[in-house]
Coordinates of N, CA and C in Angstrom, one line a residue:
Chain A
Q1 N -24.3 2.2 -4.8 CA -24.6 1.2 -5.4 C -23.5 0.8 -6.1
Q2 N -22.9 -0.4 -6.9 CA -21.4 -0.2 -7.1 C -21.7 -0.8 -8.9
Q3 N -21.2 0.9 -9.4 CA -21.0 0.7 -10.6 C -20.2 0.0 -11.8
V4 N -18.8 -0.2 -10.7 CA -18.0 -0.8 -11.4 C -17.6 -1.9 -10.6
K5 N -17.7 -3.2 -10.9 CA -17.6 -4.2 -10.3 C -16.2 -4.9 -11.0
Q6 N -15.7 -5.3 -10.1 CA -14.3 -6.1 -10.2 C -13.9 -6.9 -9.1
S7 N -13.3 -8.2 -9.9 CA -13.1 -9.7 -9.7 C -11.7 -9.5 -10.0
P8 N -10.9 -10.9 -9.5 CA -11.3 -11.6 -8.3 C -11.2 -10.5 -7.2
Q9 N -11.4 -10.7 -6.0 CA -10.8 -10.0 -4.9 C -9.3 -9.9 -4.6
S10 N -8.9 -11.6 -4.6 CA -7.8 -11.4 -4.3 C -7.0 -12.4 -5.4
L11 N -5.7 -12.5 -5.7 CA -5.1 -13.4 -6.9 C -3.7 -14.0 -6.6
I12 N -3.1 -15.4 -6.4 CA -2.1 -15.6 -6.0 C -1.3 -16.6 -7.3
V13 N -0.3 -15.8 -7.9 CA 0.3 -16.6 -9.5 C 1.6 -16.5 -8.7
Q14 N 2.2 -17.8 -9.8 CA 3.5 -17.9 -9.5 C 4.3 -17.3 -10.5
K15 N 5.0 -16.9 -10.6 CA 6.7 -15.5 -11.0 C 6.5 -15.9 -12.9
G16 N 6.0 -15.6 -13.6 CA 5.8 -15.8 -14.7 C 4.5 -15.6 -15.2
G17 N 3.7 -15.7 -14.4 CA 2.5 -16.7 -14.8 C 1.9 -14.9 -15.4
I18 N 0.7 -14.8 -15.8 CA -0.3 -13.7 -16.6 C -1.5 -13.8 -15.5
P19 N -1.5 -13.1 -14.4 CA -2.7 -12.3 -13.6 C -3.5 -11.4 -14.7
I20 N -5.0 -12.3 -14.7 CA -6.1 -11.4 -15.1 C -6.7 -10.7 -14.0
I21 N -7.1 -9.4 -14.3 CA -8.3 -9.2 -13.4 C -9.3 -8.0 -13.9
N22 N -10.8 -8.7 -13.7 CA -11.7 -8.2 -14.8 C -12.4 -7.0 -14.2
C23 N -13.1 -6.0 -14.9 CA -13.7 -4.8 -14.2 C -15.3 -5.0 -15.7
A24 N -16.5 -4.6 -14.7 CA -17.4 -4.8 -15.2 C -18.4 -3.7 -14.9
Y25 N -19.5 -3.0 -15.8 CA -20.0 -2.0 -15.6 C -21.3 -1.7 -16.4
E26 N -22.3 -0.8 -16.0 CA -23.4 -1.1 -16.9 C -23.3 0.6 -17.7
N27 N -22.8 1.7 -17.0 CA -23.2 2.6 -17.4 C -22.6 3.2 -18.8
T28 N -23.5 2.8 -19.8 CA -22.8 3.1 -21.1 C -22.1 4.3 -21.4
A29 N -22.4 5.4 -20.6 CA -21.6 7.1 -20.3 C -20.5 7.0 -20.1
F30 N -19.5 6.2 -19.2 CA -18.7 6.3 -18.6 C -17.7 6.3 -20.5
D31 N -16.0 7.2 -20.4 CA -15.6 7.5 -21.3 C -14.2 7.3 -21.1
Y32 N -13.9 6.5 -20.3 CA -12.6 6.8 -19.9 C -11.9 5.4 -18.7
F33 N -11.2 4.5 -19.0 CA -11.4 3.5 -17.7 C -9.3 3.3 -17.5
P34 N -9.3 3.8 -16.5 CA -7.6 4.1 -15.9 C -8.0 2.8 -14.9
W35 N -6.6 2.1 -15.0 CA -6.6 1.1 -13.9 C -4.7 2.1 -13.1
Y36 N -5.4 1.5 -11.5 CA -4.3 2.4 -10.8 C -3.3 0.9 -9.8
Q37 N -2.0 1.4 -9.6 CA -1.8 0.1 -8.9 C -1.2 0.9 -7.4
Q38 N -1.4 0.3 -6.3 CA -1.4 0.5 -5.2 C 0.1 -0.2 -4.7
F39 N 0.6 0.1 -3.8 CA 1.6 -0.8 -2.8 C 0.9 -0.1 -1.2
P40 N 1.6 -1.2 -0.7 CA 1.2 -1.0 0.9 C 1.8 0.7 1.3
G41 N 0.8 1.1 1.9 CA 1.5 2.3 2.7 C 1.6 3.5 1.3
K42 N 1.0 3.2 0.1 CA 1.2 4.4 -0.7 C 0.1 4.5 -1.1
G43 N -0.3 5.6 -1.7 CA -1.6 6.4 -3.0 C -1.7 5.3 -3.8
P44 N -2.8 5.1 -4.8 CA -2.6 4.6 -6.3 C -2.0 5.7 -6.7
A45 N -1.5 4.6 -8.0 CA -0.3 5.7 -9.0 C -1.0 4.4 -10.2
L46 N -1.1 6.0 -11.1 CA -2.0 5.5 -12.8 C -1.1 4.5 -13.4
L47 N -1.6 3.1 -13.7 CA -0.4 2.1 -13.9 C -0.9 2.1 -16.0
I48 N -1.9 2.5 -16.2 CA -2.1 2.3 -17.9 C -4.3 2.5 -17.9
A49 N -4.4 3.2 -19.4 CA -5.5 3.5 -19.3 C -6.4 3.5 -20.3
I50 N -7.2 3.4 -21.0 CA -7.5 3.3 -21.8 C -9.6 4.1 -22.6
R51 N -9.6 3.8 -23.8 CA -11.0 4.9 -24.0 C -11.5 3.8 -24.8
P52 N -12.6 3.7 -24.7 CA -13.9 2.9 -25.4 C -13.9 2.5 -26.5
D53 N -13.4 3.5 -27.8 CA -13.3 3.3 -29.0 C -11.9 2.4 -29.4
V54 N -11.2 1.9 -27.9 CA -10.0 1.3 -28.6 C -10.3 -0.5 -28.0
S55 N -9.8 -1.6 -28.7 CA -10.1 -2.6 -27.9 C -8.7 -3.6 -27.1
E56 N -8.0 -2.5 -27.5 CA -6.8 -3.2 -26.5 C -5.7 -2.3 -26.5
K57 N -5.0 -1.9 -25.4 CA -3.8 -0.9 -25.1 C -2.8 -1.9 -24.4
K58 N -1.3 -1.7 -25.1 CA -1.0 -2.3 -24.3 C 0.6 -1.4 -23.9
E59 N 1.3 -1.3 -22.8 CA 2.3 -0.2 -22.1 C 3.8 -1.5 -21.2
G60 N 4.3 -2.2 -22.0 CA 4.8 -2.5 -21.3 C 4.3 -4.2 -20.6
R61 N 4.4 -4.3 -19.9 CA 3.6 -5.9 -19.4 C 2.4 -6.1 -19.3
F62 N 2.0 -4.5 -19.2 CA 0.7 -4.2 -19.0 C -0.2 -4.4 -19.9
T63 N -1.3 -4.9 -20.3 CA -2.4 -5.0 -21.3 C -3.8 -5.1 -20.8
I64 N -4.2 -3.7 -21.1 CA -6.0 -3.4 -21.3 C -6.4 -4.2 -22.6
S65 N -7.6 -4.9 -22.1 CA -8.5 -5.5 -23.4 C -9.9 -4.8 -22.5
F66 N -10.3 -4.6 -24.1 CA -11.5 -3.8 -23.9 C -13.0 -4.4 -24.8
N67 N -13.9 -4.4 -24.3 CA -15.0 -5.4 -24.8 C -16.3 -4.7 -24.5
K68 N -16.5 -3.5 -26.0 CA -18.0 -2.0 -25.5 C -19.3 -3.3 -25.4
S69 N -19.5 -3.9 -25.9 CA -20.5 -4.8 -26.0 C -20.9 -5.6 -25.1
A70 N -19.8 -5.7 -24.4 CA -20.0 -6.5 -23.3 C -20.0 -5.8 -21.7
K71 N -19.3 -4.5 -22.2 CA -19.5 -3.5 -20.7 C -18.5 -4.1 -20.1
Q72 N -17.3 -4.8 -20.5 CA -16.2 -5.3 -19.7 C -14.7 -4.5 -19.8
F73 N -13.8 -4.9 -19.0 CA -12.2 -4.8 -19.0 C -11.4 -5.0 -18.4
S74 N -10.6 -5.7 -18.9 CA -9.2 -6.5 -17.7 C -8.4 -6.2 -18.4
L75 N -7.4 -6.1 -16.7 CA -5.8 -5.9 -16.8 C -5.2 -7.4 -17.1
H76 N -4.3 -7.6 -17.9 CA -3.4 -8.6 -18.0 C -1.8 -8.4 -17.3
I77 N -1.2 -8.9 -17.0 CA 0.5 -8.4 -16.6 C 1.1 -9.4 -16.8
M78 N 1.9 -9.7 -17.9 CA 2.4 -10.6 -18.2 C 3.4 -10.8 -17.9
D79 N 4.3 -12.0 -17.8 CA 5.5 -12.4 -17.3 C 5.4 -11.9 -15.9
S80 N 4.9 -12.0 -14.9 CA 4.4 -11.2 -14.0 C 5.8 -11.9 -13.0
Q81 N 5.8 -10.6 -12.4 CA 7.2 -10.4 -10.9 C 6.5 -10.2 -9.5
P82 N 7.7 -10.5 -9.0 CA 6.9 -10.4 -7.4 C 6.8 -9.1 -7.0
G83 N 7.8 -8.3 -7.8 CA 7.6 -6.6 -7.7 C 6.1 -6.1 -7.8
D84 N 5.5 -7.4 -9.0 CA 3.7 -6.6 -9.2 C 2.9 -6.7 -7.9
S85 N 3.1 -7.5 -7.2 CA 2.6 -7.4 -5.9 C 1.7 -6.3 -5.4
A86 N 0.9 -6.1 -5.9 CA 0.2 -4.9 -5.2 C -1.6 -4.8 -5.4
T87 N -1.9 -3.9 -4.6 CA -3.4 -4.2 -4.6 C -3.9 -3.2 -6.4
Y88 N -4.9 -3.5 -7.2 CA -4.7 -3.1 -8.4 C -6.6 -2.8 -8.6
F89 N -7.3 -1.3 -9.1 CA -8.3 -0.9 -9.2 C -8.4 -0.3 -10.8
C90 N -9.6 -0.8 -11.1 CA -10.1 -0.2 -11.9 C -10.9 0.8 -11.8
A91 N -11.2 2.0 -12.5 CA -12.2 3.0 -12.6 C -12.8 3.2 -13.9
A92 N -13.7 3.9 -14.0 CA -14.7 4.7 -15.3 C -15.1 6.2 -14.5
R93 N -14.7 6.7 -15.8 CA -14.7 8.6 -15.6 C -16.4 8.3 -16.4
E94 N -17.4 9.3 -15.1 CA -18.7 9.6 -15.6 C -18.7 10.7 -16.2
G95 N -19.7 12.1 -16.1 CA -19.6 13.1 -16.6 C -19.7 13.6 -17.5
F96 N -19.3 15.3 -17.8 CA -19.2 15.7 -18.8 C -17.7 16.8 -18.5
P97 N -17.0 17.8 -19.4 CA -16.1 18.6 -19.0 C -16.9 19.7 -18.0
G98 N -16.4 19.7 -17.1 CA -16.7 21.0 -15.9 C -17.4 19.8 -14.5
T99 N -17.5 18.8 -15.2 CA -18.4 17.8 -13.7 C -17.7 16.6 -13.9
Y100 N -16.4 15.7 -14.8 CA -15.9 14.6 -14.3 C -16.2 13.9 -12.9
K101 N -16.2 12.9 -12.7 CA -15.6 12.0 -11.6 C -15.4 11.1 -12.1
Y102 N -14.8 9.6 -11.3 CA -13.9 8.5 -11.2 C -14.9 7.7 -10.4
I103 N -15.5 6.5 -11.0 CA -15.8 5.8 -10.2 C -14.8 4.6 -9.8
F104 N -14.7 4.0 -9.1 CA -13.3 3.0 -8.8 C -14.2 1.7 -8.3
G105 N -13.3 0.6 -8.9 CA -13.8 -1.0 -8.7 C -12.9 -1.2 -7.2
T106 N -13.6 -2.1 -6.5 CA -13.2 -2.8 -5.0 C -12.1 -3.1 -5.3
G107 N -11.2 -3.4 -5.8 CA -9.6 -3.9 -5.8 C -9.2 -5.2 -6.2
T108 N -8.3 -5.6 -6.7 CA -8.0 -6.6 -6.3 C -6.2 -7.0 -6.0
R109 N -6.4 -7.6 -4.9 CA -5.0 -7.8 -4.0 C -4.0 -9.3 -5.1
L110 N -3.5 -8.7 -5.7 CA -2.7 -9.4 -6.1 C -1.3 -9.8 -5.4
K111 N -0.9 -11.0 -5.8 CA 0.3 -11.8 -4.8 C 1.1 -12.4 -6.1
V112 N 2.6 -12.1 -6.5 CA 3.2 -13.0 -7.3 C 4.1 -13.5 -6.7
L113 N 4.5 -14.8 -6.4 CA 5.4 -15.9 -5.5 C 6.4 -16.2 -6.5
A114 N 7.6 -16.2 -5.4 CA 8.9 -15.8 -6.4 C 9.4 -17.4 -6.9
Chain B
D1 N 7.2 9.6 -6.6 CA 6.4 10.5 -5.8 C 5.8 11.2 -6.8
S2 N 4.5 11.8 -6.7 CA 3.5 11.6 -7.4 C 3.9 13.5 -7.4
G3 N 4.2 13.7 -6.0 CA 4.1 15.7 -6.6 C 3.1 16.4 -5.3
V4 N 2.2 15.5 -5.2 CA 1.2 15.6 -4.4 C 1.1 15.0 -2.6
T5 N 0.8 16.5 -2.2 CA 1.4 16.3 -0.5 C 0.4 16.4 0.7
Q6 N 0.5 15.5 1.4 CA -1.0 15.3 2.2 C -0.4 15.0 3.9
T7 N -0.7 16.0 4.5 CA -0.3 16.1 6.2 C -1.6 16.0 6.8
P8 N -1.8 15.0 7.9 CA -0.6 14.8 8.9 C -0.7 12.9 8.2
K9 N 0.3 12.2 8.0 CA 0.6 11.3 7.4 C -0.7 10.0 8.6
H10 N -0.5 10.5 9.8 CA -0.8 9.7 10.4 C -2.2 10.6 11.4
L11 N -2.9 10.6 11.5 CA -3.9 10.8 12.6 C -4.7 10.1 13.7
I12 N -4.5 10.4 15.3 CA -5.2 9.7 16.3 C -6.3 10.4 17.1
T13 N -7.6 10.3 17.2 CA -8.3 11.2 17.9 C -9.5 10.3 18.4
A14 N -10.3 11.4 18.9 CA -11.4 10.3 19.5 C -12.6 10.7 19.0
T15 N -14.3 9.6 19.3 CA -14.5 10.3 19.1 C -15.7 11.4 19.0
G16 N -16.3 12.3 18.7 CA -16.9 13.5 19.0 C -15.7 14.4 18.6
Q17 N -14.8 14.2 18.2 CA -13.9 15.3 17.7 C -13.7 15.7 16.1
R18 N -13.0 16.9 16.2 CA -12.8 17.3 14.7 C -11.6 17.9 14.2
V19 N -11.4 17.0 13.1 CA -9.9 17.6 12.5 C -9.9 17.7 11.4
T20 N -8.7 18.2 10.9 CA -8.7 18.7 9.3 C -7.5 18.0 8.9
L21 N -8.0 17.4 7.7 CA -6.6 16.8 7.1 C -6.6 18.0 5.6
R22 N -5.1 18.1 5.2 CA -4.7 19.5 4.3 C -4.1 18.5 3.1
C23 N -4.1 18.9 1.5 CA -3.6 18.4 0.4 C -2.9 19.4 -0.2
S24 N -2.2 19.1 -1.1 CA -1.0 20.1 -1.4 C -0.7 19.7 -2.9
P25 N -1.7 20.0 -3.8 CA -2.0 19.5 -5.3 C -0.4 19.4 -6.2
R26 N 0.1 19.0 -7.1 CA 0.9 18.9 -7.4 C 1.1 20.4 -8.6
S27 N 2.7 21.1 -9.1 CA 2.5 22.1 -9.2 C 1.7 22.1 -10.7
G28 N 0.8 23.0 -10.6 CA 0.4 23.3 -12.1 C -1.2 22.7 -12.3
D29 N -1.4 21.6 -11.6 CA -2.5 21.3 -10.9 C -3.7 22.3 -10.9
L30 N -5.1 22.0 -11.3 CA -6.2 23.0 -11.1 C -7.2 22.3 -10.1
S31 N -6.9 20.9 -10.3 CA -8.3 20.3 -9.6 C -7.9 19.2 -8.6
V32 N -8.5 19.1 -7.3 CA -8.4 18.5 -6.4 C -9.3 17.4 -6.0
Y33 N -9.3 16.2 -6.2 CA -10.0 15.3 -5.3 C -10.0 14.7 -4.4
W34 N -11.0 14.4 -3.6 CA -10.6 14.0 -1.9 C -11.6 12.4 -1.9
Y35 N -11.0 11.3 -1.7 CA -11.2 9.9 -1.3 C -11.1 9.3 -0.2
Q36 N -11.8 8.4 0.2 CA -11.8 7.9 1.3 C -11.9 6.4 1.2
Q37 N -10.7 5.7 2.0 CA -10.3 3.9 1.2 C -10.6 3.5 2.8
S38 N -11.6 2.8 3.1 CA -11.8 2.0 4.4 C -11.3 0.3 4.2
L39 N -11.0 0.2 4.9 CA -10.7 -1.4 4.8 C -11.3 -2.7 4.0
D40 N -10.6 -3.5 3.2 CA -11.1 -4.0 2.5 C -12.5 -3.3 1.3
Q41 N -12.2 -1.6 1.4 CA -13.3 -1.2 0.5 C -12.5 -0.8 -0.7
G42 N -12.7 -0.3 -1.5 CA -12.3 0.7 -3.0 C -12.0 2.0 -2.7
L43 N -12.1 2.8 -3.2 CA -12.0 4.1 -3.3 C -13.2 4.9 -3.1
Q44 N -13.6 5.6 -2.1 CA -14.9 6.2 -2.5 C -14.9 7.7 -2.3
F45 N -15.3 8.3 -3.8 CA -15.3 9.7 -3.9 C -16.2 10.6 -3.1
L46 N -15.4 10.9 -2.7 CA -15.9 12.1 -1.4 C -16.2 14.0 -2.3
I47 N -15.4 14.4 -2.8 CA -15.9 15.6 -3.1 C -14.9 16.0 -4.4
Q48 N -15.2 16.9 -5.6 CA -13.6 17.7 -6.0 C -14.0 19.4 -6.1
Y49 N -12.4 19.7 -6.1 CA -12.6 21.3 -6.5 C -12.0 20.8 -7.6
Y50 N -12.3 22.1 -9.0 CA -11.6 23.0 -9.5 C -11.3 24.8 -9.3
N51 N -9.8 24.8 -9.5 CA -10.0 25.9 -8.9 C -10.5 26.8 -7.9
G52 N -10.3 26.2 -6.6 CA -11.3 26.9 -6.1 C -12.7 26.5 -5.8
E53 N -13.7 26.1 -6.7 CA -15.0 25.6 -6.4 C -14.8 24.6 -6.7
E54 N -15.7 24.0 -5.9 CA -16.9 22.8 -6.0 C -17.7 22.1 -7.2
R55 N -17.0 20.8 -7.9 CA -17.5 20.4 -9.2 C -18.6 19.4 -8.5
A56 N -18.2 18.7 -7.9 CA -18.8 17.2 -8.3 C -18.7 16.9 -6.7
K57 N -19.9 16.2 -6.1 CA -19.6 15.4 -4.8 C -20.4 14.1 -4.8
G58 N -19.5 13.5 -4.6 CA -19.8 11.7 -4.4 C -20.4 11.6 -2.7
N59 N -20.4 10.2 -1.9 CA -20.9 9.9 -1.1 C -20.4 10.6 0.8
I60 N -19.9 12.1 0.4 CA -19.7 12.6 1.4 C -20.7 13.0 2.9
L61 N -20.3 12.8 4.0 CA -21.2 13.2 5.0 C -21.3 14.6 4.9
E62 N -22.6 14.5 5.6 CA -22.9 15.9 5.9 C -22.0 16.4 7.1
R63 N -21.5 15.6 7.7 CA -20.1 15.8 8.9 C -18.7 16.0 8.3
F64 N -18.8 16.0 7.2 CA -17.2 15.8 6.4 C -17.4 17.5 5.6
S65 N -17.0 18.0 5.4 CA -16.7 19.4 4.6 C -15.5 19.9 4.1
A66 N -15.1 19.8 2.6 CA -14.1 20.8 2.1 C -14.0 21.9 1.8
Q67 N -12.8 22.5 1.6 CA -12.8 23.6 0.4 C -11.5 24.1 -0.4
Q68 N -11.0 24.7 -1.2 CA -10.2 24.9 -1.9 C -9.5 26.1 -2.2
F69 N -8.7 26.5 -1.6 CA -7.9 27.5 -1.1 C -7.5 28.7 -2.1
P70 N -6.8 29.8 -2.7 CA -6.7 30.5 -3.7 C -4.9 30.4 -3.8
D71 N -4.4 29.4 -3.1 CA -2.9 29.1 -3.9 C -3.6 27.5 -3.9
L72 N -5.0 27.1 -4.1 CA -5.0 25.7 -4.5 C -4.9 24.3 -3.6
H73 N -4.2 24.7 -2.4 CA -4.1 23.9 -1.6 C -5.6 23.7 -1.2
S74 N -5.9 22.1 -0.8 CA -7.2 21.9 -0.4 C -7.3 20.9 1.2
E75 N -8.5 21.3 2.1 CA -8.4 21.0 3.6 C -9.7 20.8 3.8
L76 N -10.0 18.7 4.3 CA -10.8 18.2 4.4 C -11.6 18.2 5.7
N77 N -12.7 18.7 6.1 CA -12.9 19.1 7.5 C -14.0 17.7 8.1
L78 N -13.3 17.1 8.9 CA -14.4 15.9 9.4 C -14.5 16.1 10.7
S79 N -15.9 16.4 11.2 CA -16.8 16.7 12.5 C -17.0 15.6 13.1
S80 N -17.3 15.4 14.3 CA -18.0 14.6 15.4 C -18.0 13.4 14.5
L81 N -16.6 13.1 15.0 CA -16.0 11.9 14.4 C -16.7 10.7 14.9
E82 N -16.4 9.6 14.5 CA -17.4 8.5 14.7 C -16.3 7.4 14.1
L83 N -16.3 6.4 14.8 CA -15.7 5.1 15.1 C -15.0 4.8 13.4
G84 N -16.7 4.4 12.8 CA -16.8 4.3 11.2 C -15.7 5.4 10.2
D85 N -15.8 6.3 11.0 CA -14.8 7.1 10.2 C -13.1 6.8 10.0
S86 N -12.4 5.8 11.0 CA -11.4 5.3 10.5 C -11.2 4.4 9.3
A87 N -10.3 5.1 8.5 CA -10.4 5.2 7.2 C -8.7 5.8 6.6
L88 N -8.1 5.3 5.4 CA -7.6 5.6 4.7 C -7.8 7.2 3.9
Y89 N -7.5 8.7 4.5 CA -8.3 9.5 3.4 C -6.7 10.1 2.3
F90 N -7.2 10.0 0.9 CA -6.4 10.4 -0.1 C -7.1 11.6 -0.6
C91 N -5.9 12.1 -1.4 CA -6.4 13.5 -2.2 C -5.3 13.4 -3.5
A92 N -6.0 13.6 -4.7 CA -5.3 13.6 -5.7 C -5.3 15.0 -6.5
S93 N -4.8 14.9 -7.6 CA -4.8 16.3 -7.9 C -4.6 15.9 -9.8
S94 N -5.1 16.7 -10.2 CA -4.8 16.6 -12.1 C -4.7 17.9 -12.3
V95 N -4.4 18.2 -13.7 CA -4.2 19.4 -14.5 C -5.7 20.1 -14.9
G96 N -6.8 19.5 -14.6 CA -8.1 19.3 -14.9 C -8.8 18.7 -14.7
L97 N -10.4 19.0 -15.1 CA -11.6 18.0 -14.4 C -11.3 17.0 -15.3
G98 N -11.3 15.5 -14.9 CA -11.7 14.4 -15.5 C -9.9 14.2 -16.4
H99 N -8.9 14.8 -16.2 CA -7.7 14.9 -16.6 C -7.3 13.3 -15.8
E100 N -6.2 12.7 -15.9 CA -5.5 11.5 -15.1 C -5.0 12.4 -13.8
Q101 N -5.2 11.5 -12.6 CA -5.1 11.9 -11.1 C -3.5 11.1 -10.5
Y102 N -3.7 12.1 -9.6 CA -2.2 11.5 -9.3 C -2.3 12.0 -7.6
F103 N -2.3 10.5 -7.2 CA -2.4 10.4 -5.6 C -1.7 10.6 -5.2
G104 N -1.7 11.4 -3.7 CA -1.0 11.4 -2.7 C -0.9 10.6 -1.5
P105 N 0.0 10.4 -0.5 CA 0.2 9.5 -0.1 C -0.9 8.9 1.1
G106 N -1.6 9.9 1.7 CA -2.6 9.4 1.9 C -2.4 9.8 3.1
T107 N -4.0 10.0 4.6 CA -3.9 10.5 5.7 C -4.2 9.1 6.2
R108 N -3.8 8.9 7.2 CA -4.6 7.4 8.1 C -4.9 8.1 8.9
L109 N -6.4 8.2 9.4 CA -7.0 8.7 10.3 C -7.5 7.3 11.3
T110 N -7.3 7.7 12.2 CA -8.1 6.6 13.5 C -9.2 6.9 14.4
V111 N -9.7 6.8 14.8 CA -10.9 7.1 15.9 C -11.0 6.4 16.8
T112 N -10.9 6.6 18.1 CA -10.8 5.7 18.8 C -12.2 6.1 19.9

């Protein structure tokens, strides 16, 4: 059962474009939503994260938009560069202190053309 | 470099065999998590430990087992291997349960 649905599966944009990756969830108990970036041959690396009481968070060229009522959140990459070409995973945390675990989306493969 | 180390980097073995994957967490991190990443699939959570104790299980097969040792390193044991077990296996660590996770470079397992 996929608890975090991520789309699109792949995305191609021109340099300078703004790719948008979307994630949707059903479990209202999720309390923390990180995004990870993974380059080929490497492990995922934490990019940016948001809590559900915040509607938007920016870190450099990366922005998370969070819509609690719609149970959706998205990653926007401003002024995208070829070096941003990677696979991006959204995730959601569930559980209680002592039992937390993360559920990951299926990933979006982004290619930014020069 | 996340500070999480995994060995070996690559592993090729035959069906029916048993392998052990090793993970050393970042200095100071008490939690270790194991994930499986198959082709075109996301990260599937397998199991997590905190300071030597198992704290949560995900979609881990009965043929798989793990443990975290007193020095906090962790091992994932995969037995009676099948072709479908071929995947990337990642270890991640965090300071405490639920905190940001830092992933290792992964072990690529190929079962032939």
